């Protein structure tokens, strides 16, 4: 975009925004001044920005997401203020109202709920399974910084360039260039894309962590329920987020290259976007609510002083929901007109998925039944959640009745429903989790009295705000309207609703006060303030940086509880014998790379090549730097561990109760056993699976759009098979030679390895050359990406594969250099194994491109 | 973090590398060549046409996928618990859902030209 005057770049003309400009500027100045005055820059960099410690990353997630909750909440209050009175109110102009509901929705789900959830994962999971960190600490830090940069990119649109205003899911054709020509929509796309990559990697990270890094003896069926819920949520993440990535990428290609996936003309089909985005969107709501279920399970058991009722059924419910959530997506567009059988099918699947959810509610109730319940804050939020979620779930089942949904759709009934499950389920759940684990994380408790105020304000406010909205929906008030007239009769209900919203706002303020107050009058706690049941309570609060001085040996569910019972019986533990601990080093790579992502995203938003190019180069350079860096970890000496433990210990039971110390010899019998290279291989495999989903989504799009040639050439007229057949055989052969490279490697034959890698790379390069030639010729003949929906889908699918091959080539060269320098070591072995896997995978994808695109296309 | 840094050497040999022998790679390669040639010969020369051709194309593609999984990616050799296999199967279920579901849902909404 060409900037000619200041108002092309900065958002101008609105006093609210000028106020925000000033506030943002002052805050930034204040931060810089404070850091400089207190000489804290080095501290900030060393202790936080470059940390790979999951606990600190977790804290950063929580802080960022609470800030986002604040912004999303202010947005909500602005909207409710606008809706408090009919007609005459012009507090927010209609287009400003559009900005705000779009921003509110995106922020609340993607930049508040998701990172708060990741924060809780990070703070808790490694401690619950007795691990020293997550499987990939550096990747974990990268995930955080990508989220952070993505969130920042999205948020600056408020003052620079202008906000997106096509709703939180950006339905086309409204979100297409024709109807949203501004940069807001591009901020939306890039903000979500960048943070989405981070979410995907977190998903992979925690799956590997949970499957492979559990303390010895912790069989799957002995895991704490929160860990189970994280596993189910992450499984859904890795399967669903690639779909979002593709969908937004296609929208971007439409906007940037003038393609026609979702436009109204040239064969594009906006409905396809809606179909795709909900394939991610529905699983997404389960992604955020499953961990909340996990939290409630922990809290209920702890504060009822009982084991969780129905452990097995709970596990089954969580895992089945994480898969079943993929089969209900069409209930978001019953009104699209896909026919009665489609609607009937998705109505039924939606109702079925309510069953495992119901099972869980009964499990919680039975856990409380006859328990010695104490009403601490986490428990209060849990008890508030249950009725709220039950009502929200029931209105959800009402919505799932397809014919009835024609009435409810896009009305305030829907708004009330999803806020009830999102606030009553997700937000209440995460609050419960925060209150529950806060003492573990920070070593002090939060003030109870202020917390109760916040609790009651949130709860009363919630019902006052959202119950009237069910009524409004039935009265016919549609969502996303910024005003209504007196004669609709909606005024009184709206006014009440606004009061409720402000009560919740007050609740939030009480929470801020509560935190500040508790920091000031710090009430220190020991390792186990609640009488917990799971491993995280067995170590000091806050946990030392290596978590467990001695890897615990687990024998049962609720292992900490078991050990406390043993201790009460007077069973003494042997004195701890400390050993050196292997730890990852801090690294600046993640934050630097994420800054380059920000630059790249900002460049694409404004279409400034002079930013895009350095951004892309920077990303590639940091990636290569990381690949060549072998100095990533160190050892903490046994002496240092002893000192740290002595300092933190102060007589609390803590790790000394490590009843049976695990010895470091590996018993291969349990699946908790791990070693670094095996972890990484598994992580890479899961990454390949997510890539499968990327291609699957592209194939689906191609299948739906392939006949929409809009008067342009069809495949039969365009494709020239000799070249394609040559490409196919070349790639197939390279898949074979990459295998031969692995064989040489396994024999320890370094020359052979490098030789076969070179052959593979040359074949790959010839493949790319042929493909590029083919593309250029087609374009020359007038078959461009903007010619028709068919060609958009064709170039994108085949081009994505080509891009993968090209990246693989760069990677292969980097690996050759590493092998040449370092020889065949476990690390280079793992890397070569992975790239050959990647190469086979690309060949498999090509088989399907060849078959479905070319062979079926020329017939 | 993994505390088993020192075990690289001992694990290098078994835990995490593609096995396979020259024989399996060659066999896989030959099978792939054949499975690529079959559709080329049958379909491009119009020996089979219509729906039958689609079936031939898809079946040979899927077979080739399976061949690569077993002979190149050594899926069979994974140790229990076979998490990789499970994730792969799940991924395939989802890919199928995406493709088949989209086609089914969009059938009534296609604006074909
Ligand atoms: C704190 C209390 C909250 C209030 C008072 C509130 C209020 C609102 C209002 C007034 C709208 C716009 C309705 C319309 O005009 O169509 C809205 C939309 C929305 N809210 Fe909230 N909200 C709150 C919390 C949340 C939370 C916690 C989430 C998610 C975790 C959330 C997610 C959404 C979404 C996705 C939309 C739809 C945006 C769109 O139409 O594109 N809200 N909310
Ligand atoms: Cu849904």
Coordinates of N, CA and C in Angstrom, one line a residue, chain A residues 131-135 137 211-214 220 235 238-239 243 267-269 271-272 275-276 279 323 326-327 329-330 333 336-339 341-342 345-346 551 582-584 633 635 664 666 668 671 673-679 681-682 685-686 689 692-693 696-697 699-700 703-704 707-710 721 725 728-729 732-733 735-736 739-740 742-743 746 826 829-830 833 836-837 840-841 843-844 847-848 850-852 855-856 858-859, chain B residues 1-41 43-44 46 48-66 68-69 71-75 78-81 83-95 97-113:
Chain A
X131 N 8.3 -34.3 35.3 CA 9.3 -34.1 34.3 C 10.1 -32.8 34.6
X132 N 11.3 -32.7 34.0 CA 12.1 -31.5 34.2 C 11.8 -30.4 33.4
X133 N 11.2 -30.6 32.2 CA 10.7 -29.5 31.4 C 9.8 -30.2 30.3
X134 N 9.4 -29.4 29.3 CA 8.7 -30.0 28.2 C 9.7 -30.7 27.3
X135 N 9.1 -31.4 26.3 CA 10.0 -32.2 25.4 C 10.9 -31.2 24.6
X137 N 12.0 -27.5 24.9 CA 12.0 -26.2 25.6 C 12.2 -25.0 24.6
X211 N 3.3 -38.0 26.3 CA 3.5 -39.4 25.9 C 4.8 -40.0 26.3
X212 N 5.9 -39.1 26.3 CA 7.2 -39.7 26.4 C 8.0 -39.3 27.7
X213 N 7.5 -38.3 28.4 CA 8.4 -37.8 29.5 C 7.8 -38.0 30.9
X214 N 6.9 -38.9 31.0 CA 6.3 -39.1 32.3 C 7.3 -39.8 33.2
X220 N -0.1 -44.6 31.5 CA -1.1 -43.6 31.0 C -2.2 -43.5 32.0
X235 N -4.2 -33.0 21.0 CA -4.5 -33.8 19.8 C -5.4 -33.1 18.9
X238 N -3.5 -30.3 17.0 CA -2.6 -30.7 15.8 C -3.5 -31.1 14.6
X239 N -4.7 -31.6 14.9 CA -5.5 -32.0 13.8 C -6.3 -30.8 13.2
X243 N -6.0 -26.8 9.4 CA -7.1 -26.4 8.6 C -7.3 -24.9 8.6
X267 N -15.9 -18.2 -10.6 CA -16.0 -19.6 -10.1 C -15.7 -19.7 -8.6
X268 N -15.4 -18.7 -7.9 CA -15.1 -18.8 -6.5 C -16.3 -19.1 -5.7
X269 N -16.1 -19.6 -4.5 CA -17.3 -20.1 -3.7 C -17.1 -19.7 -2.2
X271 N -19.0 -20.1 0.2 CA -19.5 -21.1 1.1 C -18.4 -22.1 1.5
X272 N -17.4 -22.3 0.6 CA -16.4 -23.2 0.9 C -15.6 -22.7 2.1
X275 N -17.4 -23.5 5.2 CA -17.3 -25.0 5.4 C -15.9 -25.2 6.1
X276 N -14.8 -24.6 5.5 CA -13.5 -24.9 6.0 C -13.3 -24.3 7.4
X279 N -14.6 -26.2 10.1 CA -13.9 -27.5 10.4 C -12.8 -27.3 11.4
X323 N -11.9 -36.4 19.4 CA -12.0 -36.9 18.0 C -13.4 -36.5 17.4
X326 N -14.6 -33.4 15.5 CA -14.4 -33.1 14.1 C -15.6 -33.5 13.2
X327 N -16.6 -34.0 13.8 CA -17.7 -34.5 12.9 C -19.0 -33.7 13.1
X329 N -19.1 -30.0 12.5 CA -18.9 -28.6 12.1 C -20.1 -28.0 11.4
X330 N -20.8 -28.8 10.6 CA -21.9 -28.1 9.8 C -23.0 -27.5 10.6
X333 N -23.7 -23.9 10.2 CA -24.3 -23.3 9.0 C -25.4 -24.1 8.4
X336 N -27.2 -22.8 5.5 CA -26.5 -22.5 4.2 C -27.3 -23.2 3.1
X337 N -28.0 -24.2 3.4 CA -28.7 -24.9 2.3 C -28.0 -26.1 1.7
X338 N -27.4 -26.9 2.5 CA -26.7 -28.1 2.0 C -27.6 -29.3 1.9
X339 N -28.9 -29.1 2.2 CA -29.8 -30.2 2.0 C -30.1 -30.9 3.3
X341 N -30.3 -34.1 4.2 CA -29.5 -35.2 4.8 C -28.3 -34.7 5.5
X342 N -27.6 -33.7 4.9 CA -26.5 -33.1 5.6 C -26.9 -32.5 6.9
X345 N -27.7 -35.3 9.5 CA -26.4 -35.9 9.9 C -25.8 -35.1 11.0
X346 N -25.6 -33.8 10.7 CA -24.8 -33.0 11.7 C -25.6 -32.7 12.9
X551 N 14.0 -37.5 40.3 CA 12.9 -37.9 39.5 C 12.0 -38.9 40.4
X582 N 20.5 -32.5 33.7 CA 20.8 -32.0 32.4 C 19.7 -31.0 32.0
X583 N 20.1 -29.8 31.7 CA 19.2 -28.7 31.4 C 19.4 -28.0 30.1
X584 N 18.4 -27.5 29.5 CA 18.6 -26.7 28.2 C 19.1 -25.3 28.5
X633 N 22.8 -27.2 25.7 CA 22.4 -27.7 27.0 C 23.6 -27.7 27.9
X635 N 24.9 -29.0 32.3 CA 24.5 -29.8 33.5 C 24.5 -28.9 34.8
X664 N 19.0 -44.1 38.0 CA 19.1 -43.6 36.6 C 19.3 -44.7 35.6
X666 N 17.9 -47.3 33.2 CA 16.6 -47.2 32.5 C 16.0 -48.6 32.5
X668 N 13.4 -50.4 30.7 CA 12.7 -50.2 29.5 C 11.2 -50.6 29.5
X671 N 6.5 -46.9 29.3 CA 6.7 -46.1 28.1 C 7.1 -44.7 28.5
X673 N 9.9 -43.9 29.4 CA 11.3 -43.8 29.1 C 11.5 -43.0 27.9
X674 N 12.6 -42.2 27.9 CA 12.8 -41.4 26.7 C 14.3 -41.0 26.6
X675 N 14.6 -40.7 25.4 CA 15.9 -40.0 25.2 C 15.7 -39.0 24.1
X676 N 16.5 -38.0 24.2 CA 16.3 -36.7 23.4 C 16.0 -37.0 21.9
X677 N 16.9 -37.8 21.3 CA 16.7 -37.9 19.8 C 15.4 -38.6 19.5
X678 N 15.0 -39.6 20.3 CA 13.7 -40.3 20.1 C 12.6 -39.3 20.2
X679 N 12.7 -38.4 21.2 CA 11.6 -37.4 21.4 C 11.5 -36.6 20.1
X681 N 12.4 -37.2 17.1 CA 11.9 -38.0 15.9 C 10.4 -38.1 16.0
X682 N 9.9 -38.3 17.2 CA 8.5 -38.4 17.3 C 7.8 -37.1 17.0
X685 N 7.6 -36.6 13.4 CA 6.5 -37.4 12.8 C 5.1 -36.7 13.0
X686 N 4.9 -36.2 14.1 CA 3.6 -35.5 14.3 C 3.5 -34.3 13.5
X689 N 2.3 -35.3 10.2 CA 0.9 -35.6 10.2 C 0.1 -34.2 10.0
X692 N 0.2 -33.4 6.6 CA -0.8 -34.2 5.8 C -2.2 -33.4 5.8
X693 N -2.5 -32.9 7.0 CA -3.8 -32.2 7.1 C -3.8 -30.9 6.2
X696 N -4.4 -32.2 2.9 CA -5.7 -32.7 2.8 C -6.7 -31.6 2.6
X697 N -6.5 -30.5 3.3 CA -7.4 -29.3 3.1 C -7.3 -28.7 1.7
X699 N -6.4 -30.4 -0.9 CA -7.1 -31.3 -1.9 C -8.6 -31.1 -1.8
X700 N -9.1 -31.0 -0.6 CA -10.6 -30.8 -0.5 C -11.0 -29.5 -1.3
X703 N -10.9 -30.3 -4.9 CA -12.0 -31.1 -5.3 C -13.3 -30.3 -5.5
X704 N -13.5 -29.4 -4.6 CA -14.7 -28.6 -4.7 C -14.7 -27.6 -5.8
X707 N -14.0 -27.9 -11.1 CA -14.8 -27.7 -12.3 C -15.1 -26.2 -12.6
X708 N -14.8 -25.4 -11.7 CA -15.1 -23.9 -11.8 C -14.1 -23.2 -12.7
X709 N -14.1 -23.5 -14.0 CA -13.1 -22.9 -14.8 C -13.5 -21.5 -15.3
X710 N -14.7 -21.1 -15.1 CA -15.1 -19.7 -15.4 C -14.7 -19.3 -16.8
X721 N 1.3 -33.8 -20.3 CA 1.7 -34.9 -19.5 C 3.2 -35.3 -19.6
X725 N 5.0 -36.4 -16.2 CA 5.4 -37.8 -16.0 C 6.9 -37.8 -15.6
X728 N 7.3 -36.9 -12.1 CA 6.8 -38.0 -11.2 C 8.0 -39.0 -11.0
X729 N 8.6 -39.4 -12.1 CA 9.6 -40.4 -12.0 C 10.9 -39.8 -11.3
X732 N 10.1 -39.7 -7.6 CA 10.0 -41.1 -7.1 C 11.5 -41.6 -6.9
X733 N 12.3 -41.4 -7.9 CA 13.7 -41.9 -7.7 C 14.4 -41.2 -6.6
X735 N 13.1 -40.1 -3.9 CA 12.6 -40.7 -2.6 C 13.4 -42.0 -2.3
X736 N 13.7 -42.8 -3.4 CA 14.5 -44.0 -3.3 C 15.9 -43.6 -2.9
X739 N 16.4 -42.8 0.6 CA 16.5 -44.0 1.4 C 17.9 -44.6 1.4
X740 N 18.5 -44.6 0.2 CA 19.9 -45.1 0.1 C 20.8 -44.3 1.0
X742 N 20.1 -43.0 3.8 CA 19.9 -43.5 5.2 C 20.6 -44.8 5.4
X743 N 20.5 -45.7 4.4 CA 21.2 -47.0 4.5 C 22.7 -46.8 4.7
X746 N 23.4 -45.7 8.2 CA 23.3 -46.8 9.2 C 24.6 -47.7 9.1
X826 N 24.7 -39.2 16.8 CA 23.2 -39.4 17.1 C 22.4 -38.2 16.6
X829 N 22.3 -38.1 12.8 CA 21.5 -39.3 12.4 C 20.1 -39.0 12.5
X830 N 19.7 -38.4 13.6 CA 18.2 -38.1 13.7 C 17.8 -37.1 12.6
X833 N 17.6 -38.9 9.3 CA 16.4 -39.7 9.4 C 15.1 -38.9 9.1
X836 N 14.8 -37.6 5.5 CA 14.4 -38.6 4.5 C 12.9 -39.0 4.7
X837 N 12.5 -38.9 5.9 CA 11.1 -39.1 6.1 C 10.2 -38.0 5.4
X840 N 10.2 -38.7 1.7 CA 9.2 -39.8 1.3 C 7.8 -39.2 1.4
X841 N 7.5 -38.4 2.4 CA 6.2 -37.8 2.5 C 5.9 -36.9 1.3
X843 N 7.0 -37.2 -1.6 CA 6.7 -38.1 -2.7 C 5.3 -38.7 -2.7
X844 N 4.9 -39.0 -1.5 CA 3.5 -39.5 -1.3 C 2.5 -38.5 -1.7
X847 N 2.3 -38.3 -5.4 CA 1.5 -39.3 -6.0 C 0.0 -38.9 -6.1
X848 N -0.5 -38.3 -5.1 CA -1.9 -37.9 -5.1 C -2.1 -36.7 -6.0
X850 N -0.4 -36.1 -8.6 CA -0.3 -36.6 -10.0 C -1.6 -37.3 -10.4
X851 N -2.1 -38.1 -9.4 CA -3.3 -38.9 -9.7 C -4.5 -38.0 -9.8
X852 N -4.7 -37.2 -8.8 CA -6.0 -36.5 -8.7 C -6.0 -35.2 -9.6
X855 N -3.7 -36.8 -13.7 CA -4.3 -37.9 -14.4 C -5.8 -37.7 -14.5
X856 N -6.5 -37.4 -13.4 CA -7.9 -37.2 -13.5 C -8.3 -36.0 -14.3
X858 N -6.7 -34.7 -17.0 CA -6.5 -34.7 -18.4 C -7.6 -35.6 -19.1
X859 N -8.2 -36.4 -18.2 CA -9.2 -37.4 -18.8 C -10.4 -36.6 -19.4
Chain B
X1 N 13.5 -31.8 31.3 CA 14.5 -32.1 30.2 C 14.9 -33.5 30.4
X2 N 15.3 -34.1 29.3 CA 15.8 -35.4 29.3 C 17.1 -35.5 30.1
X3 N 17.2 -36.4 31.0 CA 18.5 -36.4 31.7 C 19.4 -37.5 31.1
X4 N 19.0 -38.0 30.0 CA 19.7 -39.2 29.5 C 20.7 -38.8 28.4
X5 N 21.3 -37.7 28.5 CA 22.2 -37.2 27.4 C 23.2 -38.3 27.1
X6 N 23.7 -38.9 28.2 CA 24.8 -39.8 28.0 C 24.5 -41.0 27.3
X7 N 23.2 -41.2 27.0 CA 22.9 -42.5 26.5 C 22.8 -42.5 24.9
X8 N 23.1 -41.4 24.4 CA 23.0 -41.3 22.9 C 23.6 -42.5 22.2
X9 N 24.8 -42.7 22.6 CA 25.6 -43.7 21.9 C 24.9 -45.1 22.0
X10 N 24.5 -45.4 23.2 CA 23.9 -46.7 23.3 C 22.5 -46.8 22.6
X11 N 21.8 -45.7 22.5 CA 20.5 -45.8 21.9 C 20.6 -45.6 20.4
X12 N 21.7 -45.0 20.0 CA 21.7 -44.7 18.6 C 21.4 -45.9 17.7
X13 N 21.8 -47.1 18.2 CA 21.7 -48.2 17.4 C 20.2 -48.7 17.3
X14 N 19.4 -48.4 18.3 CA 18.1 -49.1 18.2 C 16.9 -48.2 18.2
X15 N 17.0 -47.1 19.0 CA 15.7 -46.4 19.4 C 15.1 -45.7 18.2
X16 N 15.8 -45.0 17.4 CA 15.1 -44.0 16.6 C 15.7 -43.8 15.3
X17 N 15.9 -44.9 14.6 CA 16.4 -44.6 13.2 C 15.6 -45.5 12.3
X18 N 15.6 -45.1 11.0 CA 14.9 -45.9 10.1 C 15.8 -47.2 9.9
X19 N 15.1 -48.3 9.9 CA 15.9 -49.5 9.6 C 15.9 -49.8 8.2
X20 N 15.4 -50.9 7.8 CA 15.3 -51.2 6.4 C 16.6 -51.7 5.8
X21 N 16.4 -52.5 4.8 CA 17.6 -53.0 4.2 C 17.6 -52.6 2.7
X22 N 18.7 -52.8 2.1 CA 18.7 -52.4 0.6 C 17.6 -53.1 -0.1
X23 N 17.3 -54.4 0.4 CA 16.3 -55.2 -0.3 C 15.0 -54.5 -0.2
X24 N 14.6 -54.0 1.0 CA 13.3 -53.4 1.1 C 13.2 -52.1 0.3
X25 N 14.3 -51.3 0.3 CA 14.2 -50.1 -0.5 C 14.1 -50.4 -2.0
X26 N 14.8 -51.4 -2.5 CA 14.7 -51.7 -3.9 C 13.3 -52.2 -4.2
X27 N 12.9 -53.1 -3.4 CA 11.5 -53.7 -3.6 C 10.5 -52.6 -3.6
X28 N 10.6 -51.7 -2.7 CA 9.6 -50.5 -2.6 C 9.7 -49.7 -3.9
X29 N 10.9 -49.5 -4.3 CA 11.1 -48.6 -5.5 C 10.5 -49.3 -6.7
X30 N 10.8 -50.6 -6.9 CA 10.3 -51.3 -8.1 C 8.7 -51.3 -8.0
X31 N 8.2 -51.6 -6.9 CA 6.7 -51.6 -6.8 C 6.1 -50.3 -7.1
X32 N 6.8 -49.2 -6.6 CA 6.3 -47.8 -6.9 C 6.3 -47.6 -8.4
X33 N 7.4 -48.0 -9.0 CA 7.5 -47.8 -10.5 C 6.4 -48.5 -11.2
X34 N 6.1 -49.7 -10.8 CA 5.0 -50.5 -11.4 C 3.7 -49.8 -11.2
X35 N 3.5 -49.4 -9.9 CA 2.2 -48.8 -9.6 C 2.0 -47.4 -10.3
X36 N 3.1 -46.8 -10.7 CA 2.9 -45.5 -11.4 C 2.7 -45.9 -12.9
X37 N 3.3 -46.9 -13.4 CA 3.2 -47.2 -14.8 C 1.8 -47.7 -15.1
X38 N 1.2 -48.5 -14.2 CA -0.1 -49.1 -14.5 C -1.1 -48.0 -14.9
X39 N -1.3 -47.1 -14.1 CA -2.4 -46.1 -14.5 C -1.9 -45.3 -15.8
X40 N -0.7 -45.1 -15.9 CA -0.2 -44.4 -17.1 C -0.6 -45.1 -18.4
X41 N -0.3 -46.4 -18.4 CA -0.6 -47.2 -19.5 C -2.1 -47.4 -19.7
X43 N -4.8 -45.8 -18.4 CA -5.7 -44.6 -18.5 C -5.3 -43.7 -19.7
X44 N -4.0 -43.4 -19.9 CA -3.7 -42.5 -21.0 C -4.0 -43.1 -22.3
X46 N -6.5 -45.0 -22.9 CA -8.0 -45.3 -22.9 C -8.3 -46.7 -22.9
X48 N -8.8 -48.4 -20.0 CA -10.0 -48.3 -19.1 C -10.5 -46.9 -19.2
X49 N -11.8 -46.7 -19.1 CA -12.3 -45.3 -19.2 C -13.4 -45.2 -18.1
X50 N -13.9 -43.9 -18.0 CA -15.1 -43.7 -17.2 C -14.7 -43.9 -15.7
X51 N -15.8 -44.4 -14.9 CA -15.6 -44.5 -13.5 C -14.5 -45.6 -13.2
X52 N -14.4 -46.6 -14.1 CA -13.4 -47.6 -13.9 C -12.0 -47.0 -13.9
X53 N -11.8 -46.0 -14.7 CA -10.4 -45.3 -14.7 C -10.2 -44.6 -13.4
X54 N -11.2 -43.9 -12.9 CA -11.0 -43.3 -11.6 C -10.6 -44.3 -10.5
X55 N -11.3 -45.4 -10.6 CA -11.0 -46.4 -9.6 C -9.6 -46.9 -9.7
X56 N -9.2 -47.2 -10.9 CA -7.8 -47.6 -11.1 C -6.8 -46.6 -10.6
X57 N -7.1 -45.3 -10.9 CA -6.2 -44.3 -10.5 C -6.1 -44.2 -9.0
X58 N -7.2 -44.2 -8.3 CA -7.2 -44.0 -6.9 C -6.6 -45.3 -6.2
X59 N -6.9 -46.4 -6.7 CA -6.4 -47.6 -6.0 C -4.9 -47.7 -6.2
X60 N -4.4 -47.4 -7.4 CA -2.9 -47.5 -7.5 C -2.3 -46.5 -6.6
X61 N -2.9 -45.3 -6.5 CA -2.3 -44.2 -5.7 C -2.2 -44.7 -4.3
X62 N -3.3 -45.2 -3.8 CA -3.4 -45.6 -2.4 C -2.4 -46.8 -2.1
X63 N -2.3 -47.7 -3.1 CA -1.4 -48.8 -2.9 C 0.1 -48.3 -2.9
X64 N 0.3 -47.3 -3.7 CA 1.7 -46.7 -3.7 C 2.0 -46.1 -2.4
X65 N 1.0 -45.4 -1.8 CA 1.1 -44.8 -0.5 C 1.5 -45.9 0.5
X66 N 0.8 -47.0 0.5 CA 1.0 -48.1 1.4 C 2.4 -48.6 1.2
X68 N 5.0 -47.1 0.1 CA 6.0 -46.2 0.7 C 6.1 -46.2 2.2
X69 N 4.9 -46.3 2.8 CA 4.8 -46.4 4.2 C 5.6 -47.6 4.8
X71 N 7.8 -49.8 3.0 CA 9.2 -50.1 2.5 C 10.1 -48.9 2.7
X72 N 9.6 -47.7 2.6 CA 10.5 -46.5 2.8 C 10.4 -45.9 4.2
X73 N 9.2 -45.9 4.8 CA 9.1 -45.2 6.1 C 9.1 -46.2 7.2
X74 N 9.2 -47.5 6.9 CA 9.3 -48.5 7.9 C 8.3 -48.4 9.1
X75 N 7.1 -48.2 8.7 CA 6.1 -48.0 9.8 C 6.0 -49.3 10.6
X78 N 7.9 -49.9 14.1 CA 7.8 -49.1 15.3 C 7.6 -50.0 16.5
X79 N 8.2 -49.6 17.6 CA 8.0 -50.4 18.8 C 6.7 -50.1 19.5
X80 N 6.2 -51.0 20.3 CA 5.0 -50.6 21.1 C 5.3 -49.7 22.2
X81 N 4.4 -48.8 22.6 CA 3.1 -48.5 22.0 C 3.3 -47.7 20.7
X83 N 2.5 -45.2 19.0 CA 1.9 -43.9 18.9 C 2.0 -43.3 17.5
X84 N 3.1 -43.5 16.8 CA 3.2 -42.9 15.5 C 2.1 -43.5 14.5
X85 N 1.9 -44.8 14.6 CA 0.8 -45.4 13.8 C -0.5 -44.8 14.2
X86 N -0.8 -44.6 15.5 CA -2.1 -44.1 15.9 C -2.3 -42.7 15.4
X87 N -1.2 -41.9 15.5 CA -1.4 -40.5 15.1 C -1.6 -40.5 13.6
X88 N -0.9 -41.3 12.9 CA -1.1 -41.4 11.4 C -2.5 -41.8 11.1
X89 N -3.0 -42.8 11.7 CA -4.4 -43.2 11.4 C -5.4 -42.1 11.7
X90 N -5.2 -41.5 12.9 CA -6.1 -40.3 13.2 C -6.0 -39.2 12.1
X91 N -4.8 -38.9 11.7 CA -4.6 -37.9 10.7 C -5.3 -38.3 9.4
X92 N -5.2 -39.6 9.1 CA -5.9 -40.0 7.8 C -7.4 -39.9 7.9
X93 N -7.9 -40.3 9.1 CA -9.4 -40.1 9.3 C -9.8 -38.7 9.1
X94 N -9.0 -37.8 9.7 CA -9.4 -36.4 9.6 C -9.3 -35.9 8.1
X95 N -8.2 -36.3 7.4 CA -8.1 -35.9 6.0 C -9.3 -36.4 5.2
X97 N -12.2 -37.1 6.4 CA -13.4 -36.3 6.8 C -13.4 -34.9 6.0
X98 N -12.2 -34.3 6.0 CA -12.2 -33.0 5.3 C -12.6 -33.1 3.9
X99 N -12.0 -34.1 3.2 CA -12.2 -34.2 1.7 C -13.6 -34.6 1.5
X100 N -14.0 -35.8 2.1 CA -15.3 -36.3 1.8 C -16.4 -35.4 2.3
X101 N -16.2 -34.9 3.5 CA -17.2 -34.0 4.1 C -17.4 -32.7 3.3
X102 N -16.3 -32.1 2.8 CA -16.4 -30.9 2.0 C -17.2 -31.2 0.7
X103 N -16.8 -32.3 0.1 CA -17.5 -32.6 -1.2 C -19.0 -32.8 -1.0
X104 N -19.3 -33.5 0.1 CA -20.7 -33.8 0.4 C -21.5 -32.5 0.7
X105 N -20.9 -31.7 1.6 CA -21.6 -30.5 2.0 C -21.7 -29.5 0.9
X106 N -20.7 -29.5 0.1 CA -20.7 -28.4 -1.0 C -21.4 -28.9 -2.2
X107 N -21.9 -30.1 -2.3 CA -22.5 -30.6 -3.5 C -23.7 -29.7 -3.9
X108 N -24.4 -29.3 -3.0 CA -25.6 -28.5 -3.3 C -25.3 -27.0 -3.5
X109 N -24.0 -26.7 -3.2 CA -23.7 -25.3 -3.3 C -22.6 -25.0 -4.3
X110 N -22.4 -25.9 -5.2 CA -21.4 -25.7 -6.2 C -21.9 -24.8 -7.3
X111 N -21.1 -23.8 -7.6 CA -21.5 -22.9 -8.7 C -20.6 -23.3 -9.9
X112 N -20.9 -24.5 -10.4 CA -20.0 -24.9 -11.5 C -20.3 -24.1 -12.8
X113 N -19.3 -23.9 -13.5 CA -19.4 -23.2 -14.7 C -18.8 -24.0 -15.8

